[in-house]
Tab-separated table of C-alpha atoms in Angstrom:
chain	number	residue	atom	x	y	z
A	558	MET	CA	-6.329	-50.330	9.551
A	559	GLY	CA	-4.623	-52.407	12.219
A	560	PHE	CA	-6.216	-53.640	15.407
A	561	GLU	CA	-4.164	-51.282	17.568
A	562	LEU	CA	-5.294	-48.214	15.618
A	563	LYS	CA	-8.923	-49.336	15.731
A	564	ALA	CA	-8.670	-49.911	19.466
A	565	LEU	CA	-7.077	-46.484	19.978
A	566	LEU	CA	-9.757	-44.718	17.921
A	567	ALA	CA	-12.528	-46.617	19.704
A	568	TRP	CA	-10.985	-45.715	23.071
A	569	LEU	CA	-10.833	-42.026	22.090
A	570	ALA	CA	-14.456	-42.070	20.933
A	571	ILE	CA	-15.549	-43.707	24.181
A	572	ALA	CA	-13.468	-41.218	26.174
A	573	PHE	CA	-15.408	-38.391	24.497
A	574	GLY	CA	-18.690	-40.164	25.263
A	575	ILE	CA	-19.470	-41.131	21.680
A	576	ALA	CA	-21.288	-44.464	21.661
A	577	ALA	CA	-21.700	-44.768	17.883
A	578	PRO	CA	-19.961	-47.560	15.977
A	579	LEU	CA	-16.485	-46.562	14.836
A	580	PRO	CA	-17.164	-46.754	11.040
A	581	GLU	CA	-20.233	-44.513	11.409
A	582	PHE	CA	-18.315	-42.020	13.519
A	583	LEU	CA	-15.253	-41.866	11.250
A	584	GLY	CA	-17.407	-41.658	8.125
A	585	GLY	CA	-19.459	-38.896	9.703
A	586	MET	CA	-16.330	-36.974	10.690
A	587	ILE	CA	-14.993	-37.166	7.131
A	588	VAL	CA	-18.334	-35.994	5.725
A	589	GLY	CA	-18.503	-33.226	8.359
A	590	LEU	CA	-15.000	-31.973	7.550
A	591	ALA	CA	-15.805	-32.068	3.828
A	592	ALA	CA	-18.960	-30.036	4.493
A	593	ALA	CA	-16.926	-27.531	6.533
A	594	TYR	CA	-14.466	-27.179	3.643
A	595	ALA	CA	-17.300	-26.824	1.116
A	596	SER	CA	-19.003	-24.148	3.202
A	597	MET	CA	-15.682	-22.292	3.322
A	598	LEU	CA	-15.452	-22.424	-0.476
A	599	PHE	CA	-18.978	-21.063	-0.939
A	600	THR	CA	-18.465	-18.000	1.259
A	601	PRO	CA	-17.299	-14.707	-0.269
A	602	PRO	CA	-13.503	-14.290	-0.221
A	603	GLU	CA	-13.604	-11.132	1.917
A	604	SER	CA	-15.329	-12.959	4.797
A	605	ARG	CA	-13.677	-16.358	4.323
A	606	MET	CA	-11.812	-18.116	7.124
A	607	THR	CA	-8.507	-19.838	6.374
A	608	VAL	CA	-8.510	-23.512	5.441
A	609	TRP	CA	-7.019	-24.662	8.730
A	610	SER	CA	-9.339	-22.563	10.867
A	611	SER	CA	-12.339	-23.826	8.880
A	612	LEU	CA	-11.263	-27.437	9.334
A	613	PHE	CA	-10.551	-26.918	13.040
A	614	ALA	CA	-13.941	-25.281	13.579
A	615	GLY	CA	-15.550	-28.138	11.655
A	616	LEU	CA	-13.719	-30.701	13.777
A	617	VAL	CA	-14.770	-29.097	17.063
A	618	VAL	CA	-18.411	-28.598	16.054
A	619	CYS	CA	-18.627	-32.134	14.629
A	620	MET	CA	-17.192	-33.599	17.836
A	621	ILE	CA	-19.740	-31.683	19.917
A	622	ALA	CA	-22.545	-32.816	17.584
A	623	ALA	CA	-21.377	-36.445	17.816
A	624	ILE	CA	-21.317	-36.255	21.599
A	625	ALA	CA	-24.780	-34.656	21.737
A	626	HIS	CA	-26.340	-36.795	18.982
A	627	PRO	CA	-28.251	-39.246	21.230
A	628	GLN	CA	-29.779	-36.370	23.232
A	629	LEU	CA	-30.693	-33.990	20.383
A	630	PRO	CA	-34.326	-32.781	20.436
A	631	PHE	CA	-37.080	-32.690	17.796
A	632	GLY	CA	-36.346	-36.171	16.437
A	633	VAL	CA	-32.836	-35.274	15.273
A	634	ASP	CA	-31.502	-38.124	17.409
A	635	ALA	CA	-33.213	-40.547	14.993
A	636	TRP	CA	-31.299	-39.145	12.011
A	637	PRO	CA	-28.155	-40.955	10.852
A	638	LEU	CA	-24.994	-39.764	12.567
A	639	GLN	CA	-23.363	-38.942	9.228
A	640	LEU	CA	-26.191	-36.538	8.330
A	641	VAL	CA	-26.001	-34.784	11.697
A	642	LEU	CA	-22.220	-34.397	11.399
A	643	ALA	CA	-22.519	-33.124	7.816
A	644	LEU	CA	-24.985	-30.441	8.937
A	645	ALA	CA	-22.760	-29.588	11.894
A	646	GLY	CA	-19.694	-29.290	9.671
A	647	ALA	CA	-21.525	-27.095	7.169
A	648	SER	CA	-22.784	-24.786	9.919
A	649	SER	CA	-19.469	-24.663	11.804
A	650	ARG	CA	-18.376	-21.490	10.026
A	651	TRP	CA	-21.423	-19.577	11.251
A	652	ILE	CA	-21.308	-21.119	14.721
A	653	GLY	CA	-17.657	-20.084	15.010
A	654	GLY	CA	-18.481	-16.561	13.826
A	655	CYS	CA	-21.285	-16.228	16.387
A	656	LEU	CA	-19.011	-17.416	19.183
A	657	THR	CA	-16.274	-15.014	18.082
A	658	SER	CA	-18.586	-12.002	18.039
A	659	PHE	CA	-20.031	-13.016	21.423
A	660	GLY	CA	-16.502	-13.321	22.828
A	661	LYS	CA	-15.497	-9.895	21.521
A	662	GLY	CA	-18.594	-8.357	23.095
A	663	ALA	CA	-17.905	-10.115	26.402
A	664	VAL	CA	-14.326	-8.803	26.408
A	665	ALA	CA	-15.574	-5.268	25.737
A	666	ARG	CA	-18.108	-5.521	28.579
A	667	ALA	CA	-15.528	-7.031	30.931
A	668	GLY	CA	-13.117	-4.185	30.172
A	669	LYS	CA	-15.652	-1.690	31.521
A	670	LEU	CA	-16.279	-3.607	34.748
A	671	PRO	CA	-13.416	-2.276	36.905
A	672	SER	CA	-14.286	1.358	36.230
A	673	GLU	CA	-18.038	0.838	36.627
A	674	PHE	CA	-17.856	-1.361	39.729
A	675	ARG	CA	-19.558	0.150	42.762
A	676	LEU	CA	-19.936	-1.379	46.192
A	677	PRO	CA	-23.457	-1.415	47.619
A	678	GLY	CA	-23.982	1.641	49.795
A	679	GLY	CA	-20.824	3.279	48.451
A	680	LYS	CA	-20.484	6.855	47.297
A	681	ASP	CA	-20.962	7.645	43.620
């Protein structure tokens, strides 16, 4: 890996607020994406996400876990970054599913708002 690529990756990590050393971060991201792929393989085929959506969800959840790693509660901040990213990648499928179901419920509730909106003191 050339100096320019290392500098670019370090700049991107710093821009996201990740203060971990670059080899730890990149190793953790690879382990996290592998865990996301493995969790996709171990789910039943009828509820399985596609490969690219599983890897994208793993990437997003691992990035959020890497950003939050120094501030995680219950002593998790003392764990190695690679372990935290592996757990985040493995749980990304369920985190993505929870966010999707929450979003669908929010859209359904927001669709009812215009018809149910009443001004205070207005007639029913």
